[in-house]
Coordinates of C-alpha atoms in Angstrom, one line a residue:
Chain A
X1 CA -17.0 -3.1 -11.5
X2 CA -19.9 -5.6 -10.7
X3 CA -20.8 -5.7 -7.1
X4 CA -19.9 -9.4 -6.8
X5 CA -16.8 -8.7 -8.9
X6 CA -15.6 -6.1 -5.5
X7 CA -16.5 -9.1 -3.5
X8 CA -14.3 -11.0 -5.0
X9 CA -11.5 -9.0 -4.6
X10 CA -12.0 -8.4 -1.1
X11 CA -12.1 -12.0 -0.7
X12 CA -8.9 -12.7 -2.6
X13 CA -7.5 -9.5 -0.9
X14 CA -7.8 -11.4 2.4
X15 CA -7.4 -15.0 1.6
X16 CA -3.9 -13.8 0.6
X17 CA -2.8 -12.4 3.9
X18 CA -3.6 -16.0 5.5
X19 CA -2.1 -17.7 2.5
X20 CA 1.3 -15.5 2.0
X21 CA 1.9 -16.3 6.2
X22 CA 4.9 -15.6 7.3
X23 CA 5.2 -12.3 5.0
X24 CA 1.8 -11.0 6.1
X25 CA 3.4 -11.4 9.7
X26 CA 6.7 -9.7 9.0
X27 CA 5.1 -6.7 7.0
X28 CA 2.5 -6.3 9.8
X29 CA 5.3 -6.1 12.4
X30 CA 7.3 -3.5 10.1
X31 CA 4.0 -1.2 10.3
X32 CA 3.9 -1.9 13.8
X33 CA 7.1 -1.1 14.8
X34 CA 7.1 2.2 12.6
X35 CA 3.2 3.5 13.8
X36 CA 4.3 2.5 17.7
X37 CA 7.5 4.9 17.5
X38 CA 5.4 7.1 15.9
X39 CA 3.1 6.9 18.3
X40 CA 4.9 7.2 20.9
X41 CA 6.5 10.4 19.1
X42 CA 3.2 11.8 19.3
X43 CA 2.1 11.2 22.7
X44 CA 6.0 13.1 23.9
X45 CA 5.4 15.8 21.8
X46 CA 1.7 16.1 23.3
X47 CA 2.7 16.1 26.7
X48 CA 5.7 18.2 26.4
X49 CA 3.4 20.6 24.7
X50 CA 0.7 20.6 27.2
X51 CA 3.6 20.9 29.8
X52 CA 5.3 23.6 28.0
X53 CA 1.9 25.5 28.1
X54 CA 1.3 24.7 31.7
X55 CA 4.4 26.5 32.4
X56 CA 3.8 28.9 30.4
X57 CA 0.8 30.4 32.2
X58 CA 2.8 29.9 35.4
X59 CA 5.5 32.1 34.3
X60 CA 5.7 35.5 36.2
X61 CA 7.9 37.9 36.7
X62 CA 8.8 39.1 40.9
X63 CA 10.4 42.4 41.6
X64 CA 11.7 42.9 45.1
X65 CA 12.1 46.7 46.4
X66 CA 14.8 47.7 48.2
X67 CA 14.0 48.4 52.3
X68 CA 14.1 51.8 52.0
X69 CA 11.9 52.5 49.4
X70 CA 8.6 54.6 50.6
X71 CA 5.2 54.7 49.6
X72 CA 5.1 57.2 46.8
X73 CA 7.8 55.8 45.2
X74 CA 6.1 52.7 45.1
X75 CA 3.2 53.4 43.4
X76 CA 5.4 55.8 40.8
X77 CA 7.3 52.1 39.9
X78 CA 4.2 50.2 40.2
X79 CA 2.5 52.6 37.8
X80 CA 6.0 53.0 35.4
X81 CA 5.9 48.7 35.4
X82 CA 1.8 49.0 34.5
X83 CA 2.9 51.3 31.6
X84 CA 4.7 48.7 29.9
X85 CA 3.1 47.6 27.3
X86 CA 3.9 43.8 27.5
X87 CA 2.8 43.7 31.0
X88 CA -0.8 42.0 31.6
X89 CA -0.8 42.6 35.4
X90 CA 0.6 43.4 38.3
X91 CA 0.0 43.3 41.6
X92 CA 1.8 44.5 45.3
X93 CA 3.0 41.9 47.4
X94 CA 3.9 43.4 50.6
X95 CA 6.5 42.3 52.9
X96 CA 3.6 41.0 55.9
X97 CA 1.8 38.9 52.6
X98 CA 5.0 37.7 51.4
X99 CA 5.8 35.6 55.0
X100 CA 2.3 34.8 55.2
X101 CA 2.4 33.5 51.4
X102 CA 5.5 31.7 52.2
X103 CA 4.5 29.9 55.9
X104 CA 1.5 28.2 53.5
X105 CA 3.7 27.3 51.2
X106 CA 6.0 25.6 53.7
X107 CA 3.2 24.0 55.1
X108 CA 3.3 21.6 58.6
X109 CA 7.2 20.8 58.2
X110 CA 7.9 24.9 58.1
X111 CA 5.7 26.4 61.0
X112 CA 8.1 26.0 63.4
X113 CA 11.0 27.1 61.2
X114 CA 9.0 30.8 61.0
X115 CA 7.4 30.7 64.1
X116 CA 9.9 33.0 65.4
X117 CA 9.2 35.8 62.4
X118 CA 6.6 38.3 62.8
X119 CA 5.6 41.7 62.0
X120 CA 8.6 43.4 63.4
X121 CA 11.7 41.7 62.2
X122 CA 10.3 40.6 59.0
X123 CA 13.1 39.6 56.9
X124 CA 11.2 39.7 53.2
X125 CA 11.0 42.8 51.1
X126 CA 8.2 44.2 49.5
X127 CA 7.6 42.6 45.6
X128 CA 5.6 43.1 43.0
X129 CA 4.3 40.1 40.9
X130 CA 4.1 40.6 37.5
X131 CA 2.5 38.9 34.9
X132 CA 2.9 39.2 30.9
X133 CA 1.1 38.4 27.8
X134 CA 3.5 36.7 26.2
X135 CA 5.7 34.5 27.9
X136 CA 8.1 34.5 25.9
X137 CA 8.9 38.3 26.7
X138 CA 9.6 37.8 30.1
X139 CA 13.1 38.2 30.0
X140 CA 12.9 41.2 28.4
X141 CA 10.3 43.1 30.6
X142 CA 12.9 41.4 33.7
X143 CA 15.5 43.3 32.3
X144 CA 13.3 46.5 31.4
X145 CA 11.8 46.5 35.2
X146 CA 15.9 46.0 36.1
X147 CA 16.8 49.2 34.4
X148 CA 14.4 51.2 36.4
X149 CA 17.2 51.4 38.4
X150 CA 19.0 53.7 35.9
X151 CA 16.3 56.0 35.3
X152 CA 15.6 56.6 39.2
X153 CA 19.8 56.1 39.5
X154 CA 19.3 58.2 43.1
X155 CA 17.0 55.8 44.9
X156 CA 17.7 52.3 43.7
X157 CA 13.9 51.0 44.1
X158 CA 14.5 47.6 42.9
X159 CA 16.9 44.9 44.7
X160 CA 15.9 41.8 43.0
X161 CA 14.1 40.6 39.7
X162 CA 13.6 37.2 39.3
X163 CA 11.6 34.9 37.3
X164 CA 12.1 31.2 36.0
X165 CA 15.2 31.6 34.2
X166 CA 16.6 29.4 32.5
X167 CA 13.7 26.8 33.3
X168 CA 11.4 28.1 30.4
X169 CA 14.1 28.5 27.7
X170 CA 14.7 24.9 28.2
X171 CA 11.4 24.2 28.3
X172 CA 11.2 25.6 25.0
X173 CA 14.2 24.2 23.5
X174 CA 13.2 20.6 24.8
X175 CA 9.7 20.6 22.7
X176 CA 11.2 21.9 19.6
X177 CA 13.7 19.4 19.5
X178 CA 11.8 16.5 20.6
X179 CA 9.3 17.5 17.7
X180 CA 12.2 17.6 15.4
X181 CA 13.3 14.6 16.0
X182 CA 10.2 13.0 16.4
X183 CA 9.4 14.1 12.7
X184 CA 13.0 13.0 10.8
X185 CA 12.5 9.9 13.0
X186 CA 8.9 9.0 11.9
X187 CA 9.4 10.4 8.1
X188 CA 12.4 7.8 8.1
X189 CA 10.5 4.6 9.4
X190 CA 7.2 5.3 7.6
X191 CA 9.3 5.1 4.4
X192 CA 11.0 2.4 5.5
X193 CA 8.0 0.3 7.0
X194 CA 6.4 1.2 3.1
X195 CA 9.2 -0.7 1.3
X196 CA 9.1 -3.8 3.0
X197 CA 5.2 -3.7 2.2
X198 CA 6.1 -3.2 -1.3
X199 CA 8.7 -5.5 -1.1
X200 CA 6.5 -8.3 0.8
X201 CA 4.0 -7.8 -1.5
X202 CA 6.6 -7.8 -4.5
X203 CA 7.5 -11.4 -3.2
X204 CA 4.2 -12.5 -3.0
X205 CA 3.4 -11.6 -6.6
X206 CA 7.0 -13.1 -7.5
X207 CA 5.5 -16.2 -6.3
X208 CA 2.6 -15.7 -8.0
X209 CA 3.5 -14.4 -11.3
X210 CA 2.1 -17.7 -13.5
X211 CA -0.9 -16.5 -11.7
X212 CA -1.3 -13.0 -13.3
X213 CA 0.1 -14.7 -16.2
X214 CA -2.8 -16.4 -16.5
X215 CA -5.2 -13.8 -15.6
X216 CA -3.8 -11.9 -18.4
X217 CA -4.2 -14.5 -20.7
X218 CA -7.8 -15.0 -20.3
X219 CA -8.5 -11.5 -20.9
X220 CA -8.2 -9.5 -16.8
X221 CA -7.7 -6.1 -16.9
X222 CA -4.8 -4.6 -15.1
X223 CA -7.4 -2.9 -12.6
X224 CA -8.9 -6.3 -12.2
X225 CA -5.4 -8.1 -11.1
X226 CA -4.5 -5.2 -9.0
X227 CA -7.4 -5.3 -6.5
X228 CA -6.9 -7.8 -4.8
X229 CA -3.3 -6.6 -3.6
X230 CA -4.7 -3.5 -3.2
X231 CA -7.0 -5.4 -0.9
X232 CA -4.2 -7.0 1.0
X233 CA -1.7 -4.3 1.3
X234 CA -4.8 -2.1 2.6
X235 CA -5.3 -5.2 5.2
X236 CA -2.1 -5.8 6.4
X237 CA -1.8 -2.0 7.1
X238 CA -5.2 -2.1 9.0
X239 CA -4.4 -4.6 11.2
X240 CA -1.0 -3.4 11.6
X241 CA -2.4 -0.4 12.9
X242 CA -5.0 -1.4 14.8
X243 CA -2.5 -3.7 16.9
X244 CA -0.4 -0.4 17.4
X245 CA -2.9 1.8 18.4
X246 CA -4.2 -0.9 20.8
X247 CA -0.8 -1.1 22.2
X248 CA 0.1 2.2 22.5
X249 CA -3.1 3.4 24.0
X250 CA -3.5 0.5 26.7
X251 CA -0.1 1.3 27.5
X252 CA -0.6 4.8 27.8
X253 CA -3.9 4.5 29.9
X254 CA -1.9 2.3 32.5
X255 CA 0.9 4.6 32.4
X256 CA -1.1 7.9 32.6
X257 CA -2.9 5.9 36.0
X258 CA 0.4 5.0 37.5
X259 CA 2.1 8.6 37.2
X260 CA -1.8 10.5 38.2
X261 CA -1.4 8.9 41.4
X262 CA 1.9 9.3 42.5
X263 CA 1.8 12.7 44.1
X264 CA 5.5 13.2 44.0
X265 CA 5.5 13.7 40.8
X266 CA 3.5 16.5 41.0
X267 CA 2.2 16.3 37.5
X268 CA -0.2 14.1 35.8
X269 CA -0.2 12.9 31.7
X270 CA -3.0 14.0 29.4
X271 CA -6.2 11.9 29.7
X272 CA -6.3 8.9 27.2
X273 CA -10.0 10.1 25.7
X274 CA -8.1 13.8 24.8
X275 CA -6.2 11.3 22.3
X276 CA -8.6 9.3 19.8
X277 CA -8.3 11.2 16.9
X278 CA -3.9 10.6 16.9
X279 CA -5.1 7.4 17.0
X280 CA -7.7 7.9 14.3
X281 CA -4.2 9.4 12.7
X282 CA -2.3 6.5 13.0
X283 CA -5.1 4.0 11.8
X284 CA -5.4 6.3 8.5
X285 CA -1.8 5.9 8.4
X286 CA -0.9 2.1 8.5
X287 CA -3.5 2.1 6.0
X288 CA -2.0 4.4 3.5
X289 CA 1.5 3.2 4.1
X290 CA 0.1 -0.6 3.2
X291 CA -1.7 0.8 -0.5
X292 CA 0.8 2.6 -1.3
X293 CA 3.3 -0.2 -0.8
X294 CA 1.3 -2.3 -3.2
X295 CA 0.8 0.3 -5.1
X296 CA 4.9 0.7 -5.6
X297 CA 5.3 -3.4 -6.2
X298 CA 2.6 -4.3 -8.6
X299 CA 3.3 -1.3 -11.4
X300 CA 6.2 -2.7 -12.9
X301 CA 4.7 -6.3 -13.1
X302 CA 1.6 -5.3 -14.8
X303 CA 3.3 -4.2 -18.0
X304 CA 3.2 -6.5 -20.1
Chain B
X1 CA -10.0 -13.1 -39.3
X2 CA -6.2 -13.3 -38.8
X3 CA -3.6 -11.6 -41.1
X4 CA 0.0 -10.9 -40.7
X5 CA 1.5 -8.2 -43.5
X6 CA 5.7 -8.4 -44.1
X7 CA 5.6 -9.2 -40.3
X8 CA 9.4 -9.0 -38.6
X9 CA 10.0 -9.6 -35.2
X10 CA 13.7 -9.3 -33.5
X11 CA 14.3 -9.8 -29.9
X12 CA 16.3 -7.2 -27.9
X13 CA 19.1 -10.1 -28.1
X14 CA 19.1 -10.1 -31.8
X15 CA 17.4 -13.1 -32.9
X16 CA 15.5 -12.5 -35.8
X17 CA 12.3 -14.7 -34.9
X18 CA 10.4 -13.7 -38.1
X19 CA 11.6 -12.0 -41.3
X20 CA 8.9 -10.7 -43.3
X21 CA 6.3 -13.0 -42.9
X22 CA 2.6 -12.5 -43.9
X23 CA -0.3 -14.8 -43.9
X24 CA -4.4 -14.8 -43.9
X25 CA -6.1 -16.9 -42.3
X26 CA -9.6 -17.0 -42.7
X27 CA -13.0 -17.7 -40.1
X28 CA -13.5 -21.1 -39.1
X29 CA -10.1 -22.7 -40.7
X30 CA -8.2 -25.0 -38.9
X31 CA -4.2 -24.8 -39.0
X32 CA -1.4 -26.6 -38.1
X33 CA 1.8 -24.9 -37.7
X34 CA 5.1 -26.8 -38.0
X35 CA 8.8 -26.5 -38.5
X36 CA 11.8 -27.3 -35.8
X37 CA 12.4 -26.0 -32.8
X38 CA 13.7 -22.2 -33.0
X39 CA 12.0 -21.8 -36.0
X40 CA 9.8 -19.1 -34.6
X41 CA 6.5 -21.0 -34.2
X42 CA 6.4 -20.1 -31.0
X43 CA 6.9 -16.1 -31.8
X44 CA 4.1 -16.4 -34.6
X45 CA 1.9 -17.7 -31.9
X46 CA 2.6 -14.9 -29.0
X47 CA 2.1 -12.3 -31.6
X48 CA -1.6 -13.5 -32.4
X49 CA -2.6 -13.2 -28.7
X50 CA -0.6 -9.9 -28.6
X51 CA 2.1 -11.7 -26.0
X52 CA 4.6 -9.6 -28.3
X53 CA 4.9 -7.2 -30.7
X54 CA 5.5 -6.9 -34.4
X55 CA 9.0 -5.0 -34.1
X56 CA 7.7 -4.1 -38.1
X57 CA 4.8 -5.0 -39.7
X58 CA 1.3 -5.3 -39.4
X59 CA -1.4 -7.8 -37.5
X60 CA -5.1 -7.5 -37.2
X61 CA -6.9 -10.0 -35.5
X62 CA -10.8 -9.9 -35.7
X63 CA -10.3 -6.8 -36.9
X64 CA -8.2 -5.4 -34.5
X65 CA -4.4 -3.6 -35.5
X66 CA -3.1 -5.9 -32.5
X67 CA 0.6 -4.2 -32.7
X68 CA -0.7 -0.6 -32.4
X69 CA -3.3 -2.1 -29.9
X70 CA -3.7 0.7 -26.6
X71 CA -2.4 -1.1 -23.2
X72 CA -5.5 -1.2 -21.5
X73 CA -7.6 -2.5 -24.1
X74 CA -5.4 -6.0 -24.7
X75 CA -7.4 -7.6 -22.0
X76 CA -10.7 -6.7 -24.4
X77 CA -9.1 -8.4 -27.2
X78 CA -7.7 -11.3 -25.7
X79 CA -11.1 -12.2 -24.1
X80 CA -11.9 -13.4 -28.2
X81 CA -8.8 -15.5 -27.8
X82 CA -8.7 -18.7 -26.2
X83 CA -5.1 -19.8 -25.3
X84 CA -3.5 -23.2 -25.0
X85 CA -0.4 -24.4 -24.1
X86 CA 1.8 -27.9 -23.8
X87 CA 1.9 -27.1 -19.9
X88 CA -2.0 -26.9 -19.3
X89 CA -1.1 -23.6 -17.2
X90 CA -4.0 -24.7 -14.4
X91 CA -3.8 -22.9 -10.8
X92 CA -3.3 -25.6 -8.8
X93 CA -5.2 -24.4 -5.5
X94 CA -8.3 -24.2 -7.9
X95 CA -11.0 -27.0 -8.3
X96 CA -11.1 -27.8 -11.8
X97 CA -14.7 -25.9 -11.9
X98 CA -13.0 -22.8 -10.3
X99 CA -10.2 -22.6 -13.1
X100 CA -12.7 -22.7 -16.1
X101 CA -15.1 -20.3 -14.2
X102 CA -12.3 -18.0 -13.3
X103 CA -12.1 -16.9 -16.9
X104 CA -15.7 -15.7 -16.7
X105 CA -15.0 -14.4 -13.6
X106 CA -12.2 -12.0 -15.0
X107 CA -14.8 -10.6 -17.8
X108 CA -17.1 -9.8 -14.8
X109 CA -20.1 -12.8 -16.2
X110 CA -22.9 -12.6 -14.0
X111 CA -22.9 -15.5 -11.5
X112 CA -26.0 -17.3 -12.8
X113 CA -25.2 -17.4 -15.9
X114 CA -21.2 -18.7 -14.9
X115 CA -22.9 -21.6 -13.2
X116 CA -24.6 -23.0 -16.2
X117 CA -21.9 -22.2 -19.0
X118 CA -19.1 -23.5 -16.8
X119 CA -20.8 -27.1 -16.4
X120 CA -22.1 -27.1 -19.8
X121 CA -18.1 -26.7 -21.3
X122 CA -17.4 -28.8 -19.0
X123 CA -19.7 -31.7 -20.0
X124 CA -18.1 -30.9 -23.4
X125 CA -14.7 -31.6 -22.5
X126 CA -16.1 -34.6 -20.5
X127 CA -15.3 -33.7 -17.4
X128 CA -18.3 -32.5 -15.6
X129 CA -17.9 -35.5 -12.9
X130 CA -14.5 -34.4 -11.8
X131 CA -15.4 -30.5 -11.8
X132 CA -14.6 -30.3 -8.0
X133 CA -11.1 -32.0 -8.0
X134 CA -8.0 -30.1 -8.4
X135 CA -5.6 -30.3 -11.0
X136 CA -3.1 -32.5 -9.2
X137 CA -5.7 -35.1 -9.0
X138 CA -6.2 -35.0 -12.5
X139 CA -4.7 -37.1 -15.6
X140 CA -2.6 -35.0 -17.8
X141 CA -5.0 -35.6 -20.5
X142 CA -8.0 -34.7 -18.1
X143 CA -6.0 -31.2 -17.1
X144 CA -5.4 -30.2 -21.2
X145 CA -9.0 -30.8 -20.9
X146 CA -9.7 -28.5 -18.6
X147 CA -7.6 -25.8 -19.9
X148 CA -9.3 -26.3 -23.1
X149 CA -12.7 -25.4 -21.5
X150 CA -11.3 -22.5 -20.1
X151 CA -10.5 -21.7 -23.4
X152 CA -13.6 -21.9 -24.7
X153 CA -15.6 -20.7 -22.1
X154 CA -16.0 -17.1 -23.1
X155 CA -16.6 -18.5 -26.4
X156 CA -13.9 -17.2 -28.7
X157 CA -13.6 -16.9 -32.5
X158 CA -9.7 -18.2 -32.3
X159 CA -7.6 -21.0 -30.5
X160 CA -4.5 -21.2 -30.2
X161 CA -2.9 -24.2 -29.3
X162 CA 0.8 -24.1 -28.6
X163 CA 1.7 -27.9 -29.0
X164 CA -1.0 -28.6 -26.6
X165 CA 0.0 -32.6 -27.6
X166 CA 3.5 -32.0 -26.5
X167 CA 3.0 -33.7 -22.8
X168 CA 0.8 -36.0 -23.9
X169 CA 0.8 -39.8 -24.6
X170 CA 0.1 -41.0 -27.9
X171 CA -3.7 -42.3 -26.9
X172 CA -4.7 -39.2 -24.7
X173 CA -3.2 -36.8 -27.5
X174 CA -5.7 -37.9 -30.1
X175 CA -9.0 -37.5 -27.5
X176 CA -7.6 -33.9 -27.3
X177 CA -7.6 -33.7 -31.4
X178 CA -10.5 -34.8 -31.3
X179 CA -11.8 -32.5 -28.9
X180 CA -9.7 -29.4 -30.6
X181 CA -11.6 -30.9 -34.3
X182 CA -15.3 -30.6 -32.5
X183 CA -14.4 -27.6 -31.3
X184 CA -13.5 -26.5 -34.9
X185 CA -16.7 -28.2 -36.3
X186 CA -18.8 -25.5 -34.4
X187 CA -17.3 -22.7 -35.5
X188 CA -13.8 -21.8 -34.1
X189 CA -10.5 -21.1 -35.8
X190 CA -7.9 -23.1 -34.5
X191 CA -4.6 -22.4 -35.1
X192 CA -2.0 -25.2 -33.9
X193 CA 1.6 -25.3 -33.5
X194 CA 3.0 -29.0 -33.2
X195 CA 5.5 -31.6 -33.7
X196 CA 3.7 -34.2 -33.7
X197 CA 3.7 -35.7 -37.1
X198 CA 1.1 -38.7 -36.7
X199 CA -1.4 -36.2 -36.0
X200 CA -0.9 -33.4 -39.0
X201 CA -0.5 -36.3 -41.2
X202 CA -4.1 -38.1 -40.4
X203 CA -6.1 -35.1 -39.6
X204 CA -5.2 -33.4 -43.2
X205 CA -5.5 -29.6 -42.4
X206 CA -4.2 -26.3 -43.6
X207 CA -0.5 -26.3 -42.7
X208 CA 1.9 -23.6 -42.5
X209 CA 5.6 -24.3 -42.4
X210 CA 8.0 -21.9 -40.5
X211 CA 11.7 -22.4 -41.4
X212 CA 14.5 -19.8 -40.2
X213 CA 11.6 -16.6 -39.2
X214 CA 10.0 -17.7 -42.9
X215 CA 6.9 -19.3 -43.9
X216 CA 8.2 -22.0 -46.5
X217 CA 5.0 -24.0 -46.9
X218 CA 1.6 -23.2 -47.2
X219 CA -0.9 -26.4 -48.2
X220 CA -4.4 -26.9 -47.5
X221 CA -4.9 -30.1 -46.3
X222 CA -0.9 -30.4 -46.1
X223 CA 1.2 -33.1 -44.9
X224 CA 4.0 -32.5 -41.6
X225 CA 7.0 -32.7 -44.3
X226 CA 9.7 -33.5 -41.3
X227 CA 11.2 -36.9 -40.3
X228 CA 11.6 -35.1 -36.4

């Protein structure tokens, strides 16, 4: 192919998207639609991810003692939990730490609710915190710290073991699913976003069949006639996706601003420039889903 | 040039367009095909530009087996055919000057060289003032002349005309013969299917009557035979 041949089919390609109107318009707002749920598939997924993970790392395990246990039976649990070999760390919290760790954590509103606590009727136990490798073991080294009550069945060390139950299961099951979800979904409207392409395009060369008639006629090669759609089908899908991507990450920004300074929330949204290359993603996509549109339309009219 | 051998063609609906016909026509003849409607004029036609296919028999055009011809080189051969038809078959968005030069265009012509050839068919058709108007703002007569230089443009060795008279008024129909004859004069075959009985009958050529899928008459310098 000639240089000034590609040229023209670039030119065609997008003299068509102005001239077939109203299609052009309705196949751009099918990819639209598809890439912005899509889209906003992604960004869920992202953040539920980066949540997940958050929560992760902020999963440990606390074991409270029981009142009466002494020193050296401490250290001989503390030592038996260190053995484990799923356990990363662990540290003593002792009772005096545990009130002062909790009056920060109150804050103004819950000085005067402790001010009456002090050294001597200290109503916390002793704890160790734990941490783990692998969070998702946690339940299991809870329940293996628990049965150190068996083994030392005489002095019941440990009263209490608690970690986030519950929380990080869900946590768990909630990104799985959305991702899930979020692919059948996507699959679905990418597919369907690619036949009314093809099938805008099939209209379009309906319309225009005494056209290739002609080419054919005067001796254009099937490569030669397909161009141009090519062209078009590749347009519409760009722009589609550029709209969509504009959308999305305006959208995004605003939102990630608005929910970054409400403190309530007490959590914030990935930052928008983490995000390009989905959106780099999403570009490559709109633009596949408009050739290969095309590319489904114009095969059965080219033979001849 | 162009030869058809025991050439049958039956349409998936069970017409029997041809039955067995074979013909040679040789370089720079002109020919007039006739017969009545139905007759299968119109099939002998599409199977010299390879529109259909010889369901037995053979063709060759310019050398070329056209019924065993690949897919993808049918555009190669068609380029050394120039096609016309009673309906002009213009694009009507394009200038007059953009429909001739879109034939070169499809071959990939360089530019410079589209420029001059387009203008210089067009002066032959004698219609290089109107090149930029479109076809709508054209005469019928002035649109078959149009098509015809975008049949000749890419300078075939073979026309064929499929009763490019048909639309035409009496007056306007004989500047096209005349056109088709100068054409013919410098070294094209034309091969012509038509109805049009004044014409065959003053401009004696070659004429090949199709009756029923079978040639029935063969004459040089023949007469139109019909009273329709």
């Amino acid at each position: 192919m000639t240089f000034n041949t590609f040229l023209r089919h670039l030119r065609e390609g997008a003299k068509n998207v102005f001239r077939n109107g109203w299609m052009s318009v309705a196949s751009i707002v099918s990819i639209i639609v598809s890439l912005f749920i899509l889209g906003v598939f992604i960004l869920l997924v992202l953040n539920v991810n980066a949540l997940a993970d958050k929560a992760d790392k902020q999963v440990q395990i606390r074991a409270y003692l029981n009142l009466n246990v002494d020193q050296k039976l401490r250290e001989t649990v503390q030592k038996e939990i260190a053995a484990m070999p799923e356990v990363s760390k662990i540290d003593f919290i002792s009772k005096e730490q545990g009130l002062e760790d909790f009056r920060k954590s109150m804050g103004e509103e819950g000085k005067d609710l402790l001010d009456g606590f002090d050294k001597d009727n200290n109503p916390l136990p002793d704890a160790f915190k734990i941490e783990v490798y692998e969070p998702t073991t946690v339940p299991f080294v809870a329940k293996k710290i628990e049965a150190l009550n068996t083994s030392h069945a005489d002095e019941q060390p440990i009263m209490k073991v608690k970690y986030g139950k519950g929380t990080i299961e869900t946590l768990f099951k909630v990104t799985r699913a959305v991702r899930n979800i979020g692919f059948i979904f996507v699959a679905g409207l990418a597919l369907m976003s690619m036949f009314l392409i093809s099938n805008t395009i099939r209209v379009t060369i309906l319309a225009r069949r005494r056209e290739i008639g002609i080419m054919k006629l005067v001796g254009a090669t099937n490569t030669f006639i397909r161009w141009p759609f090519f062209v078009e089908g590749t347009l519409i899908g760009l722009i589609g996706s550029l709209i969509t991507v504009a959308i999305l990450f305006v959208g995004y920004d605003r939102l990630a601003a608005s929910v970054g300074s409400d403190i309530s929330l007490q959590m914030s949204l990935l930052p928008v420039n983490e995000l390009w290359q989905w959106g780099g993603l999403l570009l490559v996509l709109g633009v596949l889903i408009g050739m290969w549109g095309t590319t489904l339309s114009i095969r059965k009219f080219l033979k001849v | 040039m162009i030869e058809m051998q025991d050439v049958w063609k039956t349409y998936p609906n069970g017409t029997h367009a041809l039955q067995g016909v074979s013909v040679k026509i040789d370089r720079n003849e002109f020919v007039y095909v006739v017969g009545p409607s139905g007759a299968g004029k119109s099939t002998f036609m599409k199977l010299i530009y390879r529109e259909e296919v010889p369901t037995k028999g053979q063709i060759s055009v310019n050398g070329f087996n056209i019924g065993k011809l690949k897919q993808r080189k049918i555009p190669y051969v068609r380029r050394n055919i120039g096609v016309i038809f009673q309906d002009f078959r213009l694009l009507p968005r394009l200038t007059a000057y953009e429909n001739v030069a879109f034939a070169m265009e499809v071959i990939e012509a360089p530019k410079r060289q589209m420029k001059k050839r387009v203008m210089e068919v067009l002066d032959l058709v004698g219609l290089k003032a109107k090149a930029n108007r479109q076809p709508a703002q054209l005469s019928g007569g002035e649109q078959q002349r149009i098509a015809i230089a975008r049949a000749i443009v890419n300078n075939p060795s073979v026309i064929i005309a499929d009763e490019p008279t048909g639309n035409l008024d009496p007056e306007t129909s004989w500047g096209i013969m005349q056109l088709l004859d100068e054409i013919n004069f410098r070294g094209t075959t034309i091969v012509m299917a038509t109805h049009n009985k004044d014409i065959v009958n003053t401009m004696r050529k070659r004429v090949i009557a199709i009756e029923q899928g079978n040639i029935v008459r063969d004459q040089l310098r023949g007469e139109y035979g019909y009273d329709f």
